[in-house]
CSV table of C-alpha atoms and ligand atoms in Angstrom, one decimal:
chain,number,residue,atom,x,y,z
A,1,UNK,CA,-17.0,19.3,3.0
A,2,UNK,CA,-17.7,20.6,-0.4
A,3,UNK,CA,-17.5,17.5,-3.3
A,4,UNK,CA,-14.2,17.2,-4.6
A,5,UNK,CA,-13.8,18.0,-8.5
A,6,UNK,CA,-11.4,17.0,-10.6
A,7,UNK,CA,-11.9,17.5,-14.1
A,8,UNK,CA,-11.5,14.6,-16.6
A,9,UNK,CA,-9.6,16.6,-19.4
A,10,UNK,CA,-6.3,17.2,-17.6
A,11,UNK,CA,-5.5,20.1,-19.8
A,12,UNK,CA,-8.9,21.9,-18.0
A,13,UNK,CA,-8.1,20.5,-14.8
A,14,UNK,CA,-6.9,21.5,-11.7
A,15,UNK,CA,-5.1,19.7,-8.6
A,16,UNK,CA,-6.9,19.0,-5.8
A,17,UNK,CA,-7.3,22.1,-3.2
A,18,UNK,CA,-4.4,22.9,-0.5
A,19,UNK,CA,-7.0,22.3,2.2
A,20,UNK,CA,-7.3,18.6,1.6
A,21,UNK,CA,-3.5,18.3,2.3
A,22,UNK,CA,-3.8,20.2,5.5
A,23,UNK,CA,-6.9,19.6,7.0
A,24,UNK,CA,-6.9,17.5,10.2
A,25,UNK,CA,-10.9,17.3,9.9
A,26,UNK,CA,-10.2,16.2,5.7
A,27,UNK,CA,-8.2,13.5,7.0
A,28,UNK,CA,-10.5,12.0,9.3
A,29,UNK,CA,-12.8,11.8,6.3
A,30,UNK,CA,-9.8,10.4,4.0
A,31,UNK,CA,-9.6,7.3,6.7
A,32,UNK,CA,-13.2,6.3,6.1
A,33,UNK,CA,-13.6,7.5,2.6
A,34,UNK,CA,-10.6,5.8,1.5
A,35,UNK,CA,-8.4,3.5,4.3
A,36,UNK,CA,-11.3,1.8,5.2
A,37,UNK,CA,-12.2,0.8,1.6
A,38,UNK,CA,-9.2,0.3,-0.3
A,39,UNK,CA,-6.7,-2.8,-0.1
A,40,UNK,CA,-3.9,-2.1,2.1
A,41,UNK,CA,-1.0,-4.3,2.6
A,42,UNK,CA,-0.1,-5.4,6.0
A,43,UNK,CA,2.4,-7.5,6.1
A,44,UNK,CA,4.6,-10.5,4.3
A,45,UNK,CA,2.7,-13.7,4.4
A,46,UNK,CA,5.8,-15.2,5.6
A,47,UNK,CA,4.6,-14.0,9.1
A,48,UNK,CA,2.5,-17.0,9.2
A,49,UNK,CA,5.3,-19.8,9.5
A,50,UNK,CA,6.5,-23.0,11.2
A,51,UNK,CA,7.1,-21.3,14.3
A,52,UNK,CA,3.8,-18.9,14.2
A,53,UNK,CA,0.2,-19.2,12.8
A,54,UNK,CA,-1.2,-16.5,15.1
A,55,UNK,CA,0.2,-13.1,14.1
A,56,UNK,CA,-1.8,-10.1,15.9
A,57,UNK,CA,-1.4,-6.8,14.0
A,58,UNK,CA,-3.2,-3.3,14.5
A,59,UNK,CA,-4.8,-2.0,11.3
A,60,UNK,CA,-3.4,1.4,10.1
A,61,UNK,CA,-2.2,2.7,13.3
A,62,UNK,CA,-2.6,6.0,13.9
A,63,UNK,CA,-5.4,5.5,10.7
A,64,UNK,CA,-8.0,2.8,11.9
A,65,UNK,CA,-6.6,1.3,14.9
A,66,UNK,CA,-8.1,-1.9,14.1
A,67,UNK,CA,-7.1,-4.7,16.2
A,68,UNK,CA,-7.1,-8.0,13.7
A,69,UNK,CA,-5.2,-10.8,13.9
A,70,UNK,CA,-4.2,-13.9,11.2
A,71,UNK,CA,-4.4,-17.4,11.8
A,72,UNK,CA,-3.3,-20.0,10.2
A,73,UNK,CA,-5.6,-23.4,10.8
A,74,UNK,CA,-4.3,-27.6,10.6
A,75,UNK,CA,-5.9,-27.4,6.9
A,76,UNK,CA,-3.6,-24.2,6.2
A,77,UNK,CA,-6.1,-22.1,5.7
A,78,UNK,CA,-5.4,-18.2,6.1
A,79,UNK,CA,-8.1,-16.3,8.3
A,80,UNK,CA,-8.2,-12.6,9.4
A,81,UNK,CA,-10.4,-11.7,12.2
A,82,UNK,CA,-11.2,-8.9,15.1
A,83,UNK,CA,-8.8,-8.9,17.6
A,84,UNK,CA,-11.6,-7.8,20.0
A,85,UNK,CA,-12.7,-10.4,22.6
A,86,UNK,CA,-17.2,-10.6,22.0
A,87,UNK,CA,-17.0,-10.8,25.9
A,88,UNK,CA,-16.0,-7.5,27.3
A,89,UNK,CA,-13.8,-5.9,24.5
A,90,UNK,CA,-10.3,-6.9,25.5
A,91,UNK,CA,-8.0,-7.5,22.9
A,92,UNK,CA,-7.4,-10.9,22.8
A,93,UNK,CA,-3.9,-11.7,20.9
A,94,UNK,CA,-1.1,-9.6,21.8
A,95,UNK,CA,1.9,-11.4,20.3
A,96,UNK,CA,2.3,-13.8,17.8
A,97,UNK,CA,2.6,-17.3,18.6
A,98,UNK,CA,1.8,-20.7,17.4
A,99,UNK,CA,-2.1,-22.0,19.3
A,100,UNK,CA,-5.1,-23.8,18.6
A,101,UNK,CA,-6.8,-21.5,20.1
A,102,UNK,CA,-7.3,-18.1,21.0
A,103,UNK,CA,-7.8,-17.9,24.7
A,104,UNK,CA,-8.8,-13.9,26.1
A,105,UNK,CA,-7.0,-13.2,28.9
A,106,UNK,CA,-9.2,-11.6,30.8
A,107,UNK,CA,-11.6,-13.7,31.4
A,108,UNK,CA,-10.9,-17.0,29.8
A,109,UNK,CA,-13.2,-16.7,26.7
A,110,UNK,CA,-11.7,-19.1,23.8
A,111,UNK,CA,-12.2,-19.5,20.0
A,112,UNK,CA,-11.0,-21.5,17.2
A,113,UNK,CA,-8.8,-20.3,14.8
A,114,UNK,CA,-11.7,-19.7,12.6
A,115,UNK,CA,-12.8,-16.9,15.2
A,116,UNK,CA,-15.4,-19.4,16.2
A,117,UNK,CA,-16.7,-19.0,19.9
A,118,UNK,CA,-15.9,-22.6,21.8
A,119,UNK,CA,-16.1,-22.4,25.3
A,120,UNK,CA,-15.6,-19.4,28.2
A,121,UNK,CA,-16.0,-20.2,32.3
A,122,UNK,CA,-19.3,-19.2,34.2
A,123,UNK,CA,-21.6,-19.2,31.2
A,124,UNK,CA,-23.8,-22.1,31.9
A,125,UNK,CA,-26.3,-20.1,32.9
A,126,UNK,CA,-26.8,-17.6,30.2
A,127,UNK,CA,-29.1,-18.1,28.5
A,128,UNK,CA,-29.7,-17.3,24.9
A,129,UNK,CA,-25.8,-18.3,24.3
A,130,UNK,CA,-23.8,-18.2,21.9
A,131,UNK,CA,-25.4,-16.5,19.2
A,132,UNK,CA,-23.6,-15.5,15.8
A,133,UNK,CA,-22.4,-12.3,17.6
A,134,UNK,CA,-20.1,-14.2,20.1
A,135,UNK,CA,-18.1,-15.2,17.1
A,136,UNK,CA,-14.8,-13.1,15.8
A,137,UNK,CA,-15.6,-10.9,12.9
A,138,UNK,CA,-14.0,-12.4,9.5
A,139,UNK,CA,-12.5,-9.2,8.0
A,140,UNK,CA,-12.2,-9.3,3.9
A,141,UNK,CA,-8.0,-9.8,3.1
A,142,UNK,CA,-6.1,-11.0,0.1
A,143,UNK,CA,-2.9,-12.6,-0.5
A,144,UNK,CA,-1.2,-11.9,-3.7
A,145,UNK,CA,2.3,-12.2,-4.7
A,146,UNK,CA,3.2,-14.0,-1.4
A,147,UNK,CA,1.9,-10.7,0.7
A,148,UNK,CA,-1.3,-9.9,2.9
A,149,UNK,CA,-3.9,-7.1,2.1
A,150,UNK,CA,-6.6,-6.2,4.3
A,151,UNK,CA,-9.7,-4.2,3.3
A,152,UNK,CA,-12.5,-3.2,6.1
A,153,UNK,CA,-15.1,-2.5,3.6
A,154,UNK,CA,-13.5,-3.1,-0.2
A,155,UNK,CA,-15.2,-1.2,-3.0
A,156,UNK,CA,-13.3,-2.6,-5.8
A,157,UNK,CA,-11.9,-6.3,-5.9
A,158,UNK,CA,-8.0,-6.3,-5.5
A,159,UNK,CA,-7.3,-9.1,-8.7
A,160,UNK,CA,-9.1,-6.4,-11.0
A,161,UNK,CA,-7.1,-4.0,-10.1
A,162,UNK,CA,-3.9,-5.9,-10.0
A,163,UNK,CA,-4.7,-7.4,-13.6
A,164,UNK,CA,-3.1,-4.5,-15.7
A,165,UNK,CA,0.1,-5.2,-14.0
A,166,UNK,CA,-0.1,-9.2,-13.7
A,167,UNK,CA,-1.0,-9.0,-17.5
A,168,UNK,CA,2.1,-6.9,-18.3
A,169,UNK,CA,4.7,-8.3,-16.6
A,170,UNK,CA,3.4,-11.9,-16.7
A,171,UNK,CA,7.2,-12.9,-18.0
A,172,UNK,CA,8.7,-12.6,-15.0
A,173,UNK,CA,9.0,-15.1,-12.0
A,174,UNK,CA,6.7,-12.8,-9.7
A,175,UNK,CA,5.6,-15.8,-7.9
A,176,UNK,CA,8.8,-16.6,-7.0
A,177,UNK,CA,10.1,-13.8,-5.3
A,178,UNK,CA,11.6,-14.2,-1.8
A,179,UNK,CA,11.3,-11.1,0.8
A,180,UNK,CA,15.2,-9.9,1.6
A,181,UNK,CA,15.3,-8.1,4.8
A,182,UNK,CA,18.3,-6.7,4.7
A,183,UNK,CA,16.9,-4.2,2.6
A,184,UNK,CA,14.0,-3.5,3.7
A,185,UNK,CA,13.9,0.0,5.8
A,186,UNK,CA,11.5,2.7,7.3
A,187,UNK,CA,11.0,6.1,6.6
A,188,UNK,CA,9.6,8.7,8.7
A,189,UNK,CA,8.5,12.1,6.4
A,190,UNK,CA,7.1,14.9,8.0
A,191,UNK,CA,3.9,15.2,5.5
A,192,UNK,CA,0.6,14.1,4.4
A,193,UNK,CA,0.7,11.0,3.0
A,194,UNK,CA,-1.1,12.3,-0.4
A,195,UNK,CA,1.7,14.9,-1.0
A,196,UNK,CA,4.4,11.7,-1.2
A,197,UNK,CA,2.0,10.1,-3.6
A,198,UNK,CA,1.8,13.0,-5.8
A,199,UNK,CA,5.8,13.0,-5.7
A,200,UNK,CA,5.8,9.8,-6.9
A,201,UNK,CA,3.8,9.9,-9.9
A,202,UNK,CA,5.5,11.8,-11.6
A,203,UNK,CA,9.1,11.9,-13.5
A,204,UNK,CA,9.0,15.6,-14.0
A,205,UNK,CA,11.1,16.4,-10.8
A,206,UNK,CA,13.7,14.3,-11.9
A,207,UNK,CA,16.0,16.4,-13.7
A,208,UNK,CA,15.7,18.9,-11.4
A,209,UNK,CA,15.9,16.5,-7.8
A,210,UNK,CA,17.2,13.4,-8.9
A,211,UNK,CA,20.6,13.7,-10.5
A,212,UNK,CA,21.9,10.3,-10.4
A,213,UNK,CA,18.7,9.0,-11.2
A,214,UNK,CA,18.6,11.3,-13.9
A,215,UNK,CA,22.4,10.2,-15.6
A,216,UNK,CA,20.4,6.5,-15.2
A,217,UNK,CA,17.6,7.1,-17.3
A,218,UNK,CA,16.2,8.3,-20.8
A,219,UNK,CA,14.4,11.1,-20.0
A,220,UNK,CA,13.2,11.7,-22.8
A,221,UNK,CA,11.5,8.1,-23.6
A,222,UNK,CA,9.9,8.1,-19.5
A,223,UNK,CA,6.3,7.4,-20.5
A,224,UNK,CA,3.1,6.9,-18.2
A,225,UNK,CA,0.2,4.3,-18.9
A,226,UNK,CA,-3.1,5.1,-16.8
A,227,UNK,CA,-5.4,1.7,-15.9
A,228,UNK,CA,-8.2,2.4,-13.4
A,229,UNK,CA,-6.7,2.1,-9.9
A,230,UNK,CA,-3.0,1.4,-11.3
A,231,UNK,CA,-0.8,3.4,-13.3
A,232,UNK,CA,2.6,2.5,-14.7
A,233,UNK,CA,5.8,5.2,-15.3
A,234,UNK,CA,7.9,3.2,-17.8
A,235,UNK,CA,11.8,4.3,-16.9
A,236,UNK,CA,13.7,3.4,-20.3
A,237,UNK,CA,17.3,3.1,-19.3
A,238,UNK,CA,20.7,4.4,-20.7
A,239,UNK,CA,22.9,2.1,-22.3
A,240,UNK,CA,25.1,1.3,-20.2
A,241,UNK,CA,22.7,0.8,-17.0
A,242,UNK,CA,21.1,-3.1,-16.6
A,243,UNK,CA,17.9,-3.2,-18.3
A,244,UNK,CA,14.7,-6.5,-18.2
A,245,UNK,CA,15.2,-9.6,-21.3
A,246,UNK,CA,12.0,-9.3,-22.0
A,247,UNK,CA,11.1,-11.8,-24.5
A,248,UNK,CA,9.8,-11.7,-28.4
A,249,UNK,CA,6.2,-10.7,-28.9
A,250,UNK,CA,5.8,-8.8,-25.5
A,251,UNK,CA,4.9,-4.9,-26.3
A,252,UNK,CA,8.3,-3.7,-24.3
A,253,UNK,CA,10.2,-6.0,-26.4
A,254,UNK,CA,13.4,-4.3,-27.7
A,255,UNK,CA,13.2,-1.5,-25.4
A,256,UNK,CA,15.9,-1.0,-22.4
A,257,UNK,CA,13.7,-1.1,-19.7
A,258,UNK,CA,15.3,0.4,-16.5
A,259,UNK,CA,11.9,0.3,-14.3
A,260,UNK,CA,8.2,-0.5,-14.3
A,261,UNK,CA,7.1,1.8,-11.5
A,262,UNK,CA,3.6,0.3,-10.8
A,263,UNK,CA,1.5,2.6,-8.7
A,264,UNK,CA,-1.7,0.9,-6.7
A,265,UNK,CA,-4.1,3.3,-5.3
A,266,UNK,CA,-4.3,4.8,-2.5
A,267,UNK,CA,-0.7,3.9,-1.4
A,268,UNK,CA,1.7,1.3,-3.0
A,269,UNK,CA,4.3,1.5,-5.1
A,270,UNK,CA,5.5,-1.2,-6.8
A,271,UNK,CA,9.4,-0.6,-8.3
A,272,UNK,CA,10.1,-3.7,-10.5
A,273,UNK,CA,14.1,-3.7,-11.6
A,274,UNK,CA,15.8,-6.4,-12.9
A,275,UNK,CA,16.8,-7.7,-9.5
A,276,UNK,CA,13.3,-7.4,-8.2
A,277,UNK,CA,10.8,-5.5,-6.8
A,278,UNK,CA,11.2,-2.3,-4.8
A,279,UNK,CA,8.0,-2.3,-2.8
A,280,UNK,CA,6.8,1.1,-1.2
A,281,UNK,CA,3.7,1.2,1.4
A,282,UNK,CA,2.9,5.1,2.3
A,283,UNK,CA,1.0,4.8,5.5
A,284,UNK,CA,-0.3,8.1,7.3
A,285,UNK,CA,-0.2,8.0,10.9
A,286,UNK,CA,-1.3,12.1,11.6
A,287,UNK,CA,-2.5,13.9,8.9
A,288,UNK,CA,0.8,16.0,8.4
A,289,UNK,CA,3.0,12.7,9.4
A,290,UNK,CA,3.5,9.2,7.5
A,291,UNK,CA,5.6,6.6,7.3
A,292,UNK,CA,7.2,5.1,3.7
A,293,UNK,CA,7.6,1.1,4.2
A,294,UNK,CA,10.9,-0.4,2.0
A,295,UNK,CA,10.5,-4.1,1.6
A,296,UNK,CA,12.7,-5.4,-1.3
A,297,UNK,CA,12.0,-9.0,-3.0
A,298,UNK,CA,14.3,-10.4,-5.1
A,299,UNK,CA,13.8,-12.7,-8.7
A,300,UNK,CA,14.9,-16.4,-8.1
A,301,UNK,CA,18.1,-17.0,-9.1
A,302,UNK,CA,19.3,-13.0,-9.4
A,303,UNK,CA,23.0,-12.3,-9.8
A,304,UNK,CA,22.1,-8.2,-8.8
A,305,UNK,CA,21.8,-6.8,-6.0
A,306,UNK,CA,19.3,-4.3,-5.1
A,307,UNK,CA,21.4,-0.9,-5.6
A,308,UNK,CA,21.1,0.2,-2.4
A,309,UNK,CA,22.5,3.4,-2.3
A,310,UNK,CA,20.9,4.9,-5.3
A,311,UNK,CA,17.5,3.9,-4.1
A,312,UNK,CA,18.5,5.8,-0.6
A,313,UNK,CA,19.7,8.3,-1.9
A,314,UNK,CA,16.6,8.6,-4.1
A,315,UNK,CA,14.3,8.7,-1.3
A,316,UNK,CA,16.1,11.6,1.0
A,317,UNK,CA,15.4,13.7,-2.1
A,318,UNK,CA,12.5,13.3,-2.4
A,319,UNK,CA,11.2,13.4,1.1
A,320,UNK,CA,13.1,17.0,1.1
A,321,UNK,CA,10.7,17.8,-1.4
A,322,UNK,CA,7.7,16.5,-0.4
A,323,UNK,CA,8.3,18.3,2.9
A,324,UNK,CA,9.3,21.6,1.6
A,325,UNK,CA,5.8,21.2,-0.1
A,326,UNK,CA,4.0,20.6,3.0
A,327,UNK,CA,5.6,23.7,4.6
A,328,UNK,CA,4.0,25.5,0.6
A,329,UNK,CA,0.6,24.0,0.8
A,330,UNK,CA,-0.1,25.8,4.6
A,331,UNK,CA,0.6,29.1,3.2
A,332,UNK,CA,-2.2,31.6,2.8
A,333,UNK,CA,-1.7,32.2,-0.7
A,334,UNK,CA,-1.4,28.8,-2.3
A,335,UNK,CA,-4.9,27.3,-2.9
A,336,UNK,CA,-4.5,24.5,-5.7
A,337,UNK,CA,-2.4,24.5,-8.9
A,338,UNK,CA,-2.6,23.3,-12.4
A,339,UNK,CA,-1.4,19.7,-14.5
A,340,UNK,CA,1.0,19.5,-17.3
A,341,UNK,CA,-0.7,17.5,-19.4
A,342,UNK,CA,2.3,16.1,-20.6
A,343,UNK,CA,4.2,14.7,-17.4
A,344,UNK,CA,1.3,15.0,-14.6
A,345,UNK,CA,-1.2,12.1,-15.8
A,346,UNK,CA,-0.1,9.9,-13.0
A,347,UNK,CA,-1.2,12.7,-10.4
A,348,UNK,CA,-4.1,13.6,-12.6
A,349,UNK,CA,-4.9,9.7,-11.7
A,350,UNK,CA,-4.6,9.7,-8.1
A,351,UNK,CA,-6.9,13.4,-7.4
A,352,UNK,CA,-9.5,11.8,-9.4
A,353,UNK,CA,-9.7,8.7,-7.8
A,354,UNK,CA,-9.0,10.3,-4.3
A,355,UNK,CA,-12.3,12.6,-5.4
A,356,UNK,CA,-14.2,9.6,-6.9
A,357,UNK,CA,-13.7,7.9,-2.9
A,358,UNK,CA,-14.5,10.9,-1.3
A,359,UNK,CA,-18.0,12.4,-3.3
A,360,UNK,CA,-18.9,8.2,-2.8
B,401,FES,S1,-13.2,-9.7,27.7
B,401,FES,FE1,-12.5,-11.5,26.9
B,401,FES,S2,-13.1,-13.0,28.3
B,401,FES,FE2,-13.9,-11.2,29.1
B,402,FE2,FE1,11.3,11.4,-6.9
């Protein structure tokens, strides 16, 4: 594949090309380039409980198909490690469940929950055995804000890209924030995974797809902030819509603050409202297929509710978008288009990060 150029002055620039959209051979490509080096959240670290500290999980399925599993050990320290027994290559975990071990069912190989090897039947005899390779392979992960990331092979360290938005919003109880399952949802959108990203960062469609959204908001005071793997869309609220007390001396101060919409590359959105935090993981599973993850947290002590309906209502609108524009972007005669330099930054953003992962 030819490099991928993006210029840096978004008023010369153009997007990237329709072929990296549409490309089954591009994708395979985009899940080394960029899956397999980028944080990707996995799950709630609430999956690790009373009742469980083994949770087995596949790693971007349909992406990676990485079979890792958690553990949680008596000192209560988090692990993440291969799935894949060093014996014969079963996988060795295949539901959760609370052990002290994990015991391959094949052929009865066990290790601690530090993916150590311990013991296995019939081995007496070889010799040579165990060396470092009969251990489970510790894979890099990170917890932050009560969730789990995993990254195969992590090019950039997740707390410095995270800093822009822990430093900004440092005034609210982030640590505090309790998972609510009853609205958290999936989406399935019949697109590339890219293509929903590039929805998302930016406001311009929202006049013209979003009319509710639209009555909610102050168009004309939408503003974008670019940091180097995060950017933030700043949705200033009407008057009469609820807005963040942010306190004296912070830089939003005295603004009506509808939404931080906190983008983390390659594929989280992070939706803070006053309620608390709308969390959206885009995870490919073809290269014209993906699925949007919902998981809502709410702020301790919140008298809102998520609003529900808006936020679905939202979403159907713009999945109709994003997969009238995968229909566009197989035509013959569309090859790439051009940023308003104005209200495209965000996207601007993402193609030269996506280009910066893939030329590397
Ligand atoms: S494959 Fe696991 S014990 Fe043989
Ligand atoms: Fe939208």
């Amino acid at each position: 594949m030819k490099p991928l150029q993006i210029n840096e002055d978004i008023s010369l620039a153009a997007t990237l090309p329709a072929s990296f959209y549409r490309n089954p051979a591009t994708f395979d490509l985009v899940k080394e380039k960029i899956f397999a080096r980028s944080w990707i959240w996995v799950e709630d670290a609430t999956v690790l409980n009373e009742d469980q500290n083994v949770y087995p999980f596949t790693f971007l399925e349909g992406v990676l198909n990485e079979p890792l599993v958690f553990t949680r050990d008596k000192s209560d320290q988090v692990h993440c490690l291969s799935n894949v027994c060093t014996h014969r290559g079963k996988v060795i975990i295949e539901t959760p469940s609370k052990s002290r071990l994990l015991t391959c069912g094949y052929h009865g190989r066990c290790f601690d929950l530090e993916g150590q090897f311990k013991r296995m039947p019939e081995f007496k005899e070889t010799k040579n055995f165990p060396t470092a390779a009969d251990h489970l392979t510790a894979i890099p992960f990170k917890k932050w804000l009560g969730m789990l990331f995993v990254s195969l092979d992590p090019k950039v360290d997740l707390e410095e890209m995270v800093r822009p938005i822990m430093e900004r919003l440092s005034f609210l109880p982030l640590d505090e924030m309790t998972f609510d399952a009853s609205t958290s949802k999936d989406y399935y959108v019949d697109a590339n995974w890219a293509l929903y990203c590039d929805n998302y960062l930016e406001g311009f469609h929202i006049p013209f797809v979003h009319p509710a959204l639209n009555d909610a908001l102050e168009f004309e005071n939408y503003d974008y902030e670019i940091s180097p793997y995060c950017n933030l869309q700043l949705g200033i609220g009407k008057a009469d819509e609820p807005c963040f007390d942010i306190p004296e001396g912070h830089p939003d101060f005295g603004q009506r603050v509808y939404a931080y919409y906190y983008w983390l590359f390659p594929n989280l959105m992070l939706n803070f409202y006053p309620w608390g935090l709308s969390l959206n993981i885009v995870l490919p599973t073809a290269h014209n297929k993906t699925v949007i993850k919902f998981r809502s947290y709410l702020f301790p002590n919140n008298t809102m509710s998520p609003n529900e309906n808006r936020l679905d209502d939202t979403e159907m609108e713009d999945e109709a978008v994003v997969e009238s524009v995968q229909l566009g972007i197989q035509s013959r005669y569309y090859q790439q288009g051009r940023f308003s330099p104005t209200m495209e930054k965000g996207v601007h953003h993402f193609h030269r990060l996506v280009a910066e992962f893939m030329n590397t």
